[in-house]
Tab-separated table of N, CA and C in Angstrom:
chain	number	residue	atom	x	y	z
T	1096	MET	N	-3.476	-8.366	-19.281
T	1096	MET	CA	-3.473	-8.818	-20.661
T	1096	MET	C	-2.973	-7.679	-21.549
T	1097	GLU	N	-2.159	-8.014	-22.488
T	1097	GLU	CA	-1.627	-7.045	-23.444
T	1097	GLU	C	-2.642	-6.851	-24.590
T	1098	PRO	N	-2.695	-5.660	-25.155
T	1098	PRO	CA	-3.655	-5.412	-26.251
T	1098	PRO	C	-3.484	-6.342	-27.445
T	1099	ILE	N	-2.251	-6.731	-27.727
T	1099	ILE	CA	-2.022	-7.562	-28.919
T	1099	ILE	C	-2.705	-8.923	-28.798
T	1100	ILE	N	-2.905	-9.393	-27.567
T	1100	ILE	CA	-3.586	-10.682	-27.377
T	1100	ILE	C	-5.040	-10.575	-27.843
T	1101	LEU	N	-5.701	-9.483	-27.487
T	1101	LEU	CA	-7.076	-9.266	-27.949
T	1101	LEU	C	-7.129	-9.206	-29.475
T	1102	ALA	N	-6.159	-8.537	-30.072
T	1102	ALA	CA	-6.122	-8.436	-31.543
T	1102	ALA	C	-5.927	-9.812	-32.179
T	1103	TYR	N	-5.047	-10.625	-31.612
T	1103	TYR	CA	-4.817	-11.965	-32.175
T	1103	TYR	C	-6.038	-12.867	-31.989
T	1104	ILE	N	-6.773	-12.690	-30.910
T	1104	ILE	CA	-8.014	-13.454	-30.745
T	1104	ILE	C	-8.988	-13.099	-31.870
T	1105	GLY	N	-9.078	-11.817	-32.187
T	1105	GLY	CA	-9.937	-11.388	-33.289
T	1105	GLY	C	-9.495	-11.971	-34.623
T	1106	VAL	N	-8.199	-11.973	-34.868
T	1106	VAL	CA	-7.682	-12.549	-36.114
T	1106	VAL	C	-7.961	-14.054	-36.156
T	1107	GLY	N	-7.786	-14.717	-35.039
T	1107	GLY	CA	-8.058	-16.157	-34.990
T	1107	GLY	C	-9.522	-16.470	-35.250
T	1108	LEU	N	-10.412	-15.676	-34.652
T	1108	LEU	CA	-11.841	-15.878	-34.904
T	1108	LEU	C	-12.180	-15.633	-36.374
T	1109	MET	N	-11.570	-14.611	-36.957
T	1109	MET	CA	-11.826	-14.275	-38.357
T	1109	MET	C	-11.446	-15.444	-39.274
T	1110	ILE	N	-10.255	-15.953	-39.110
T	1110	ILE	CA	-9.786	-17.039	-39.978
T	1110	ILE	C	-10.537	-18.333	-39.668
T	1111	GLY	N	-10.706	-18.621	-38.389
T	1111	GLY	CA	-11.333	-19.880	-38.001
T	1111	GLY	C	-12.799	-19.970	-38.386
T	1112	LEU	N	-13.580	-18.952	-38.052
T	1112	LEU	CA	-15.014	-19.000	-38.352
T	1112	LEU	C	-15.284	-18.977	-39.854
T	1113	ALA	N	-14.576	-18.130	-40.583
T	1113	ALA	CA	-14.772	-18.091	-42.040
T	1113	ALA	C	-14.366	-19.420	-42.676
T	1114	GLY	N	-13.303	-20.019	-42.178
T	1114	GLY	CA	-12.867	-21.316	-42.701
T	1114	GLY	C	-13.849	-22.430	-42.379
T	1115	ILE	N	-14.393	-22.421	-41.166
T	1115	ILE	CA	-15.386	-23.429	-40.799
T	1115	ILE	C	-16.622	-23.301	-41.687
T	1116	GLY	N	-17.076	-22.073	-41.911
T	1116	GLY	CA	-18.233	-21.861	-42.778
T	1116	GLY	C	-17.972	-22.389	-44.181
T	1117	SER	N	-16.785	-22.105	-44.712
T	1117	SER	CA	-16.463	-22.596	-46.049
T	1117	SER	C	-16.406	-24.120	-46.092
T	1118	ALA	N	-15.859	-24.721	-45.059
T	1118	ALA	CA	-15.795	-26.186	-45.021
T	1118	ALA	C	-17.199	-26.782	-45.035
T	1119	TYR	N	-18.109	-26.204	-44.255
T	1119	TYR	CA	-19.498	-26.679	-44.275
T	1119	TYR	C	-20.139	-26.441	-45.640
T	1120	GLY	N	-19.955	-25.246	-46.184
T	1120	GLY	CA	-20.599	-24.900	-47.455
T	1120	GLY	C	-20.146	-25.776	-48.607
T	1121	VAL	N	-18.843	-25.974	-48.747
T	1121	VAL	CA	-18.369	-26.803	-49.862
T	1121	VAL	C	-18.741	-28.270	-49.646
T	1122	SER	N	-18.854	-28.683	-48.383
T	1122	SER	CA	-19.283	-30.061	-48.114
T	1122	SER	C	-20.730	-30.284	-48.525
T	1123	MET	N	-21.580	-29.274	-48.262
T	1123	MET	CA	-22.978	-29.377	-48.705
T	1123	MET	C	-23.042	-29.514	-50.221
T	1124	GLY	N	-22.275	-28.692	-50.919
T	1124	GLY	CA	-22.251	-28.768	-52.382
T	1124	GLY	C	-21.692	-30.091	-52.865
T	1125	GLY	N	-20.630	-30.557	-52.235
T	1125	GLY	CA	-20.032	-31.830	-52.636
T	1125	GLY	C	-20.975	-33.000	-52.410
T	1126	ASN	N	-21.664	-32.992	-51.281
T	1126	ASN	CA	-22.626	-34.066	-51.012
T	1126	ASN	C	-23.756	-34.061	-52.033
T	1127	ALA	N	-24.239	-32.874	-52.357
T	1127	ALA	CA	-25.305	-32.775	-53.355
T	1127	ALA	C	-24.802	-33.226	-54.723
T	1128	ALA	N	-23.556	-32.905	-55.042
T	1128	ALA	CA	-22.996	-33.302	-56.342
T	1128	ALA	C	-22.883	-34.817	-56.456
T	1129	ILE	N	-22.484	-35.458	-55.381
T	1129	ILE	CA	-22.391	-36.926	-55.421
T	1129	ILE	C	-23.769	-37.526	-55.710
T	1130	GLY	N	-24.786	-37.001	-55.041
T	1130	GLY	CA	-26.140	-37.496	-55.276
T	1130	GLY	C	-26.631	-37.193	-56.683
T	1131	ALA	N	-26.311	-35.989	-57.179
T	1131	ALA	CA	-26.775	-35.597	-58.509
T	1131	ALA	C	-26.082	-36.387	-59.607
T	1132	MET	N	-24.834	-36.784	-59.379
T	1132	MET	CA	-24.112	-37.550	-60.411
T	1132	MET	C	-24.730	-38.930	-60.632
T	1133	LYS	N	-25.475	-39.422	-59.654
T	1133	LYS	CA	-26.155	-40.703	-59.847
T	1133	LYS	C	-27.237	-40.588	-60.916
T	1134	LYS	N	-27.802	-39.365	-61.046
T	1134	LYS	CA	-28.860	-39.148	-62.035
T	1134	LYS	C	-28.322	-38.571	-63.331
T	1135	ASN	N	-27.340	-37.642	-63.222
T	1135	ASN	CA	-26.842	-36.939	-64.404
T	1135	ASN	C	-25.359	-36.634	-64.199
T	1136	ASP	N	-24.510	-37.493	-64.693
T	1136	ASP	CA	-23.065	-37.289	-64.485
T	1136	ASP	C	-22.439	-36.387	-65.543
T	1137	GLU	N	-23.199	-35.968	-66.543
T	1137	GLU	CA	-22.660	-35.107	-67.599
T	1137	GLU	C	-22.517	-33.653	-67.153
T	1138	ALA	N	-23.134	-33.278	-66.055
T	1138	ALA	CA	-23.083	-31.889	-65.587
T	1138	ALA	C	-22.045	-31.707	-64.478
T	1139	PHE	N	-21.025	-32.547	-64.464
T	1139	PHE	CA	-20.033	-32.470	-63.383
T	1139	PHE	C	-19.363	-31.103	-63.291
T	1140	GLY	N	-19.102	-30.452	-64.420
T	1140	GLY	CA	-18.488	-29.121	-64.399
T	1140	GLY	C	-19.343	-28.109	-63.647
T	1141	ASN	N	-20.638	-28.159	-63.877
T	1141	ASN	CA	-21.546	-27.274	-63.140
T	1141	ASN	C	-21.543	-27.599	-61.653
T	1142	TYR	N	-21.544	-28.879	-61.326
T	1142	TYR	CA	-21.516	-29.287	-59.919
T	1142	TYR	C	-20.237	-28.794	-59.248
T	1143	LEU	N	-19.146	-28.908	-59.965
T	1143	LEU	CA	-17.846	-28.506	-59.404
T	1143	LEU	C	-17.821	-27.015	-59.081
T	1144	ILE	N	-18.288	-26.206	-60.000
T	1144	ILE	CA	-18.295	-24.744	-59.786
T	1144	ILE	C	-19.203	-24.377	-58.611
T	1145	LEU	N	-20.399	-24.961	-58.581
T	1145	LEU	CA	-21.345	-24.637	-57.505
T	1145	LEU	C	-20.858	-25.165	-56.152
T	1146	SER	N	-20.178	-26.295	-56.161
T	1146	SER	CA	-19.650	-26.842	-54.899
T	1146	SER	C	-18.513	-25.989	-54.353
T	1147	ALA	N	-17.710	-25.416	-55.229
T	1147	ALA	CA	-16.536	-24.640	-54.799
T	1147	ALA	C	-16.886	-23.221	-54.369
T	1148	LEU	N	-18.032	-22.716	-54.793
T	1148	LEU	CA	-18.378	-21.316	-54.544
T	1148	LEU	C	-18.344	-20.929	-53.065
T	1149	PRO	N	-18.852	-21.734	-52.121
T	1149	PRO	CA	-18.800	-21.333	-50.708
T	1149	PRO	C	-17.379	-21.301	-50.120
T	1150	GLY	N	-16.403	-21.728	-50.859
T	1150	GLY	CA	-15.027	-21.686	-50.379
T	1150	GLY	C	-14.439	-20.289	-50.341
T	1151	THR	N	-15.065	-19.351	-50.997
T	1151	THR	CA	-14.499	-18.007	-51.056
T	1151	THR	C	-14.507	-17.300	-49.697
T	1152	GLN	N	-15.477	-17.609	-48.845
T	1152	GLN	CA	-15.533	-16.943	-47.543
T	1152	GLN	C	-14.292	-17.266	-46.714
T	1153	GLY	N	-13.812	-18.479	-46.799
T	1153	GLY	CA	-12.570	-18.830	-46.102
T	1153	GLY	C	-11.395	-18.022	-46.620
T	1154	LEU	N	-11.405	-17.762	-47.923
T	1154	LEU	CA	-10.336	-16.939	-48.503
T	1154	LEU	C	-10.425	-15.499	-48.017
T	1155	TYR	N	-11.659	-14.989	-47.850
T	1155	TYR	CA	-11.813	-13.623	-47.338
T	1155	TYR	C	-11.244	-13.526	-45.919
T	1156	GLY	N	-11.516	-14.538	-45.105
T	1156	GLY	CA	-10.960	-14.545	-43.747
T	1156	GLY	C	-9.448	-14.582	-43.761
T	1157	PHE	N	-8.889	-15.367	-44.657
T	1157	PHE	CA	-7.436	-15.455	-44.768
T	1157	PHE	C	-6.846	-14.146	-45.285
T	1158	MET	N	-7.495	-13.534	-46.255
T	1158	MET	CA	-7.005	-12.251	-46.784
T	1158	MET	C	-7.138	-11.146	-45.732
T	1159	GLY	N	-8.161	-11.249	-44.886
T	1159	GLY	CA	-8.321	-10.282	-43.807
T	1159	GLY	C	-7.122	-10.261	-42.883
T	1160	TYR	N	-6.539	-11.436	-42.655
T	1160	TYR	CA	-5.327	-11.487	-41.839
T	1160	TYR	C	-4.214	-10.659	-42.484
T	1161	PHE	N	-4.031	-10.785	-43.783
T	1161	PHE	CA	-2.954	-10.039	-44.443
T	1161	PHE	C	-3.201	-8.531	-44.393
T	1162	ILE	N	-4.466	-8.134	-44.451
T	1162	ILE	CA	-4.789	-6.706	-44.354
T	1162	ILE	C	-4.444	-6.165	-42.968
T	1163	LEU	N	-4.709	-6.971	-41.940
T	1163	LEU	CA	-4.528	-6.502	-40.564
T	1163	LEU	C	-3.148	-6.818	-40.001
T	1164	SER	N	-2.402	-7.690	-40.619
T	1164	SER	CA	-1.137	-8.166	-40.024
T	1164	SER	C	-0.121	-7.044	-39.807
T	1165	GLY	N	-0.151	-6.025	-40.618
T	1165	GLY	CA	0.798	-4.928	-40.460
T	1165	GLY	C	0.577	-4.114	-39.195
T	1166	TYR	N	-0.590	-4.253	-38.596
T	1166	TYR	CA	-0.919	-3.498	-37.378
T	1166	TYR	C	-0.724	-4.317	-36.113
T	1167	LEU	N	-0.353	-5.583	-36.256
T	1167	LEU	CA	-0.151	-6.468	-35.105
T	1167	LEU	C	1.280	-6.297	-34.596
T	1168	VAL	N	1.472	-5.274	-33.794
T	1168	VAL	CA	2.790	-4.980	-33.229
T	1168	VAL	C	2.673	-4.979	-31.701
T	1169	PRO	N	3.732	-5.357	-30.993
T	1169	PRO	CA	3.645	-5.457	-29.530
T	1169	PRO	C	3.238	-4.162	-28.836
T	1170	GLU	N	3.580	-3.016	-29.388
T	1170	GLU	CA	3.273	-1.734	-28.740
T	1170	GLU	C	1.938	-1.126	-29.193
T	1171	MET	N	1.054	-1.942	-29.738
T	1171	MET	CA	-0.229	-1.423	-30.230
T	1171	MET	C	-1.101	-0.941	-29.074
T	1172	SER	N	-2.007	-0.008	-29.407
T	1172	SER	CA	-2.900	0.558	-28.394
T	1172	SER	C	-4.119	-0.350	-28.198
T	1173	TRP	N	-4.843	-0.099	-27.099
T	1173	TRP	CA	-6.083	-0.852	-26.861
T	1173	TRP	C	-7.116	-0.522	-27.928
T	1174	ALA	N	-7.129	0.697	-28.400
T	1174	ALA	CA	-8.087	1.078	-29.446
T	1174	ALA	C	-7.828	0.304	-30.739
T	1175	SER	N	-6.566	0.176	-31.105
T	1175	SER	CA	-6.227	-0.596	-32.311
T	1175	SER	C	-6.566	-2.072	-32.124
T	1176	ALA	N	-6.269	-2.595	-30.950
T	1176	ALA	CA	-6.565	-4.008	-30.677
T	1176	ALA	C	-8.068	-4.266	-30.727
T	1177	ALA	N	-8.854	-3.345	-30.158
T	1177	ALA	CA	-10.307	-3.502	-30.183
T	1177	ALA	C	-10.839	-3.419	-31.613
T	1178	ALA	N	-10.260	-2.544	-32.431
T	1178	ALA	CA	-10.687	-2.429	-33.827
T	1178	ALA	C	-10.398	-3.726	-34.586
T	1179	ILE	N	-9.235	-4.287	-34.373
T	1179	ILE	CA	-8.877	-5.546	-35.052
T	1179	ILE	C	-9.755	-6.690	-34.538
T	1180	PHE	N	-10.005	-6.731	-33.237
T	1180	PHE	CA	-10.884	-7.759	-32.681
T	1180	PHE	C	-12.284	-7.649	-33.293
T	1181	GLY	N	-12.815	-6.445	-33.348
T	1181	GLY	CA	-14.149	-6.243	-33.915
T	1181	GLY	C	-14.218	-6.602	-35.386
T	1182	ALA	N	-13.204	-6.206	-36.135
T	1182	ALA	CA	-13.182	-6.540	-37.564
T	1182	ALA	C	-13.097	-8.049	-37.754
T	1183	GLY	N	-12.273	-8.682	-36.942
T	1183	GLY	CA	-12.146	-10.139	-37.043
T	1183	GLY	C	-13.423	-10.860	-36.677
T	1184	LEU	N	-14.063	-10.405	-35.626
T	1184	LEU	CA	-15.322	-11.017	-35.196
T	1184	LEU	C	-16.392	-10.853	-36.284
T	1185	ALA	N	-16.490	-9.661	-36.844
T	1185	ALA	CA	-17.507	-9.402	-37.872
T	1185	ALA	C	-17.263	-10.252	-39.116
T	1186	LEU	N	-16.051	-10.231	-39.633
T	1186	LEU	CA	-15.758	-11.003	-40.846
T	1186	LEU	C	-15.889	-12.494	-40.572
T	1187	GLY	N	-15.480	-12.931	-39.392
T	1187	GLY	CA	-15.582	-14.352	-39.061
T	1187	GLY	C	-17.019	-14.838	-39.041
T	1188	PHE	N	-17.904	-14.127	-38.344
T	1188	PHE	CA	-19.302	-14.569	-38.263
T	1188	PHE	C	-20.028	-14.429	-39.595
T	1189	VAL	N	-19.786	-13.341	-40.294
T	1189	VAL	CA	-20.438	-13.184	-41.605
T	1189	VAL	C	-19.948	-14.266	-42.566
T	1190	GLY	N	-18.652	-14.558	-42.542
T	1190	GLY	CA	-18.117	-15.625	-43.391
T	1190	GLY	C	-18.695	-16.979	-43.033
T	1191	LEU	N	-18.822	-17.249	-41.737
T	1191	LEU	CA	-19.388	-18.526	-41.286
T	1191	LEU	C	-20.806	-18.720	-41.808
T	1192	LEU	N	-21.656	-17.753	-41.536
T	1192	LEU	CA	-23.071	-17.907	-41.890
T	1192	LEU	C	-23.319	-17.797	-43.386
T	1193	SER	N	-22.628	-16.888	-44.055
T	1193	SER	CA	-22.874	-16.739	-45.492
T	1193	SER	C	-22.381	-17.951	-46.274
T	1194	ALA	N	-21.298	-18.573	-45.840
T	1194	ALA	CA	-20.807	-19.763	-46.543
T	1194	ALA	C	-21.768	-20.936	-46.365
T	1195	ILE	N	-22.309	-21.084	-45.165
T	1195	ILE	CA	-23.261	-22.181	-44.933
T	1195	ILE	C	-24.528	-21.963	-45.758
T	1196	ARG	N	-25.051	-20.755	-45.728
T	1196	ARG	CA	-26.283	-20.484	-46.484
T	1196	ARG	C	-26.038	-20.557	-47.992
T	1197	GLN	N	-24.869	-20.116	-48.443
T	1197	GLN	CA	-24.542	-20.220	-49.870
T	1197	GLN	C	-24.412	-21.691	-50.270
T	1198	GLY	N	-23.847	-22.493	-49.392
T	1198	GLY	CA	-23.756	-23.926	-49.663
T	1198	GLY	C	-25.127	-24.553	-49.820
T	1199	GLN	N	-26.092	-24.101	-49.035
T	1199	GLN	CA	-27.460	-24.623	-49.166
T	1199	GLN	C	-28.079	-24.228	-50.498
T	1200	VAL	N	-27.864	-22.993	-50.909
T	1200	VAL	CA	-28.388	-22.548	-52.212
T	1200	VAL	C	-27.758	-23.379	-53.327
T	1201	CYS	N	-26.447	-23.546	-53.268
T	1201	CYS	CA	-25.748	-24.307	-54.310
T	1201	CYS	C	-26.180	-25.772	-54.313
T	1202	ALA	N	-26.365	-26.350	-53.135
T	1202	ALA	CA	-26.779	-27.753	-53.056
T	1202	ALA	C	-28.156	-27.948	-53.688
T	1203	ASN	N	-29.058	-27.023	-53.451
T	1203	ASN	CA	-30.377	-27.124	-54.081
T	1203	ASN	C	-30.286	-26.985	-55.595
T	1204	GLY	N	-29.418	-26.093	-56.069
T	1204	GLY	CA	-29.214	-25.955	-57.509
T	1204	GLY	C	-28.615	-27.210	-58.118
T	1205	ILE	N	-27.677	-27.803	-57.424
T	1205	ILE	CA	-27.060	-29.049	-57.915
T	1205	ILE	C	-28.100	-30.160	-58.004
T	1206	ALA	N	-28.944	-30.254	-56.989
T	1206	ALA	CA	-29.993	-31.280	-57.011
T	1206	ALA	C	-30.936	-31.065	-58.186
T	1207	ALA	N	-31.273	-29.800	-58.452
T	1207	ALA	CA	-32.171	-29.509	-59.572
T	1207	ALA	C	-31.500	-29.833	-60.907
T	1208	ILE	N	-30.238	-29.497	-61.054
T	1208	ILE	CA	-29.525	-29.820	-62.298
T	1208	ILE	C	-29.461	-31.337	-62.479
T	1209	GLY	N	-29.207	-32.037	-61.391
T	1209	GLY	CA	-29.171	-33.498	-61.463
T	1209	GLY	C	-30.507	-34.096	-61.867
T	1210	SER	N	-31.585	-33.398	-61.559
T	1210	SER	CA	-32.921	-33.876	-61.936
T	1210	SER	C	-33.324	-33.452	-63.340
T	1211	GLY	N	-32.398	-32.778	-64.032
T	1211	GLY	CA	-32.662	-32.446	-65.421
T	1211	GLY	C	-33.094	-31.013	-65.692
T	1212	TYR	N	-33.134	-30.185	-64.681
T	1212	TYR	CA	-33.519	-28.786	-64.887
T	1212	TYR	C	-32.288	-27.947	-65.249
T	1213	ASN	N	-32.460	-27.014	-66.125
T	1213	ASN	CA	-31.368	-26.143	-66.569
T	1213	ASN	C	-31.360	-24.883	-65.693
T	1214	VAL	N	-30.806	-24.983	-64.485
T	1214	VAL	CA	-30.862	-23.882	-63.526
T	1214	VAL	C	-29.466	-23.420	-63.078
T	1215	PHE	N	-28.434	-23.763	-63.836
T	1215	PHE	CA	-27.081	-23.378	-63.416
T	1215	PHE	C	-26.935	-21.864	-63.288
T	1216	GLY	N	-27.339	-21.125	-64.310
T	1216	GLY	CA	-27.212	-19.664	-64.284
T	1216	GLY	C	-28.035	-19.035	-63.168
T	1217	ASN	N	-29.242	-19.509	-63.010
T	1217	ASN	CA	-30.092	-18.969	-61.940
T	1217	ASN	C	-29.517	-19.294	-60.564
T	1218	THR	N	-28.959	-20.479	-60.419
T	1218	THR	CA	-28.349	-20.847	-59.141
T	1218	THR	C	-27.139	-19.960	-58.848
T	1219	MET	N	-26.347	-19.676	-59.872
T	1219	MET	CA	-25.190	-18.787	-59.672
T	1219	MET	C	-25.649	-17.398	-59.207
T	1220	ILE	N	-26.701	-16.900	-59.837
T	1220	ILE	CA	-27.213	-15.572	-59.463
T	1220	ILE	C	-27.695	-15.572	-58.023
T	1221	LEU	N	-28.461	-16.582	-57.646
T	1221	LEU	CA	-28.988	-16.635	-56.281
T	1221	LEU	C	-27.895	-16.893	-55.253
T	1222	ALA	N	-26.862	-17.620	-55.644
T	1222	ALA	CA	-25.763	-17.915	-54.721
T	1222	ALA	C	-24.883	-16.694	-54.474
T	1223	VAL	N	-24.962	-15.710	-55.341
T	1223	VAL	CA	-24.159	-14.495	-55.160
T	1223	VAL	C	-24.692	-13.643	-54.004
T	1224	PHE	N	-25.960	-13.759	-53.699
T	1224	PHE	CA	-26.520	-12.916	-52.633
T	1224	PHE	C	-25.855	-13.157	-51.276
T	1225	PRO	N	-25.698	-14.395	-50.800
T	1225	PRO	CA	-24.952	-14.573	-49.546
T	1225	PRO	C	-23.500	-14.112	-49.663
T	1226	GLU	N	-22.926	-14.279	-50.843
T	1226	GLU	CA	-21.541	-13.859	-51.071
T	1226	GLU	C	-21.400	-12.351	-50.895
T	1227	LEU	N	-22.411	-11.622	-51.300
T	1227	LEU	CA	-22.370	-10.162	-51.215
T	1227	LEU	C	-22.083	-9.710	-49.787
T	1228	TYR	N	-22.694	-10.371	-48.810
T	1228	TYR	CA	-22.500	-9.940	-47.424
T	1228	TYR	C	-21.101	-10.279	-46.916
T	1229	ALA	N	-20.528	-11.356	-47.417
T	1229	ALA	CA	-19.142	-11.656	-47.077
T	1229	ALA	C	-18.206	-10.606	-47.678
T	1230	ILE	N	-18.517	-10.164	-48.886
T	1230	ILE	CA	-17.703	-9.119	-49.524
T	1230	ILE	C	-17.823	-7.816	-48.739
T	1231	ILE	N	-19.032	-7.508	-48.284
T	1231	ILE	CA	-19.221	-6.286	-47.481
T	1231	ILE	C	-18.418	-6.368	-46.183
T	1232	ALA	N	-18.433	-7.526	-45.524
T	1232	ALA	CA	-17.661	-7.692	-44.286
T	1232	ALA	C	-16.168	-7.575	-44.568
T	1233	PHE	N	-15.727	-8.114	-45.699
T	1233	PHE	CA	-14.312	-7.989	-46.062
T	1233	PHE	C	-13.964	-6.524	-46.330
T	1234	ALA	N	-14.843	-5.822	-47.017
T	1234	ALA	CA	-14.602	-4.395	-47.283
T	1234	ALA	C	-14.570	-3.608	-45.968
T	1235	ALA	N	-15.436	-3.969	-45.025
T	1235	ALA	CA	-15.435	-3.291	-43.720
T	1235	ALA	C	-14.112	-3.542	-42.996
T	1236	THR	N	-13.568	-4.740	-43.116
T	1236	THR	CA	-12.263	-5.042	-42.512
T	1236	THR	C	-11.188	-4.149	-43.119
T	1237	PHE	N	-11.249	-3.985	-44.435
T	1237	PHE	CA	-10.296	-3.108	-45.111
T	1237	PHE	C	-10.429	-1.668	-44.623
T	1238	LEU	N	-11.671	-1.189	-44.502
T	1238	LEU	CA	-11.893	0.186	-44.044
T	1238	LEU	C	-11.447	0.364	-42.589
T	1239	ILE	N	-11.684	-0.638	-41.754
T	1239	ILE	CA	-11.239	-0.565	-40.358
T	1239	ILE	C	-9.716	-0.510	-40.295
T	1240	SER	N	-9.061	-1.286	-41.150
T	1240	SER	CA	-7.590	-1.243	-41.141
T	1240	SER	C	-7.070	0.130	-41.537
T	1241	ASN	N	-7.768	0.797	-42.449
T	1241	ASN	CA	-7.359	2.161	-42.827
T	1241	ASN	C	-7.596	3.147	-41.688
T	1242	ALA	N	-8.632	2.890	-40.875
T	1242	ALA	CA	-8.919	3.770	-39.740
T	1242	ALA	C	-7.882	3.613	-38.633
T	1243	ILE	N	-7.266	2.448	-38.538
T	1243	ILE	CA	-6.235	2.217	-37.512
T	1243	ILE	C	-4.990	3.030	-37.824
T	1244	ALA	N	-4.667	3.134	-39.104
T	1244	ALA	CA	-3.413	3.786	-39.503
T	1244	ALA	C	-3.340	5.235	-39.122
């Protein structure tokens, strides 16, 4: 096996897992928004923002590819390939889990807003906590790419 294959597996896991997490997270928010609109359809803007928030992890996975793509060359070393694989695996799993958990936080906030509680700001604050770990994983991918150079 050539080292570049290991690196591409890491990139694939990074994009795929982060994207799957975002798909689950935004679906949770969207489902909650549909239910909440039956009770309070005037807060659709809040529902939309909270439903879209878990989509950012998929973007981090996609941006991670652009950070690492310059190092995906046929003559790469095993050390570089292992670094890219590890970065991809880390960002992929963190993106997967943080997007799902953020979607749950947002869905609960949407349900509360639909029931008449004014919790949009508090929900945004609490939803940022899972996002923080996705940002840290993205930053680690950036730092790993600098270490490869």
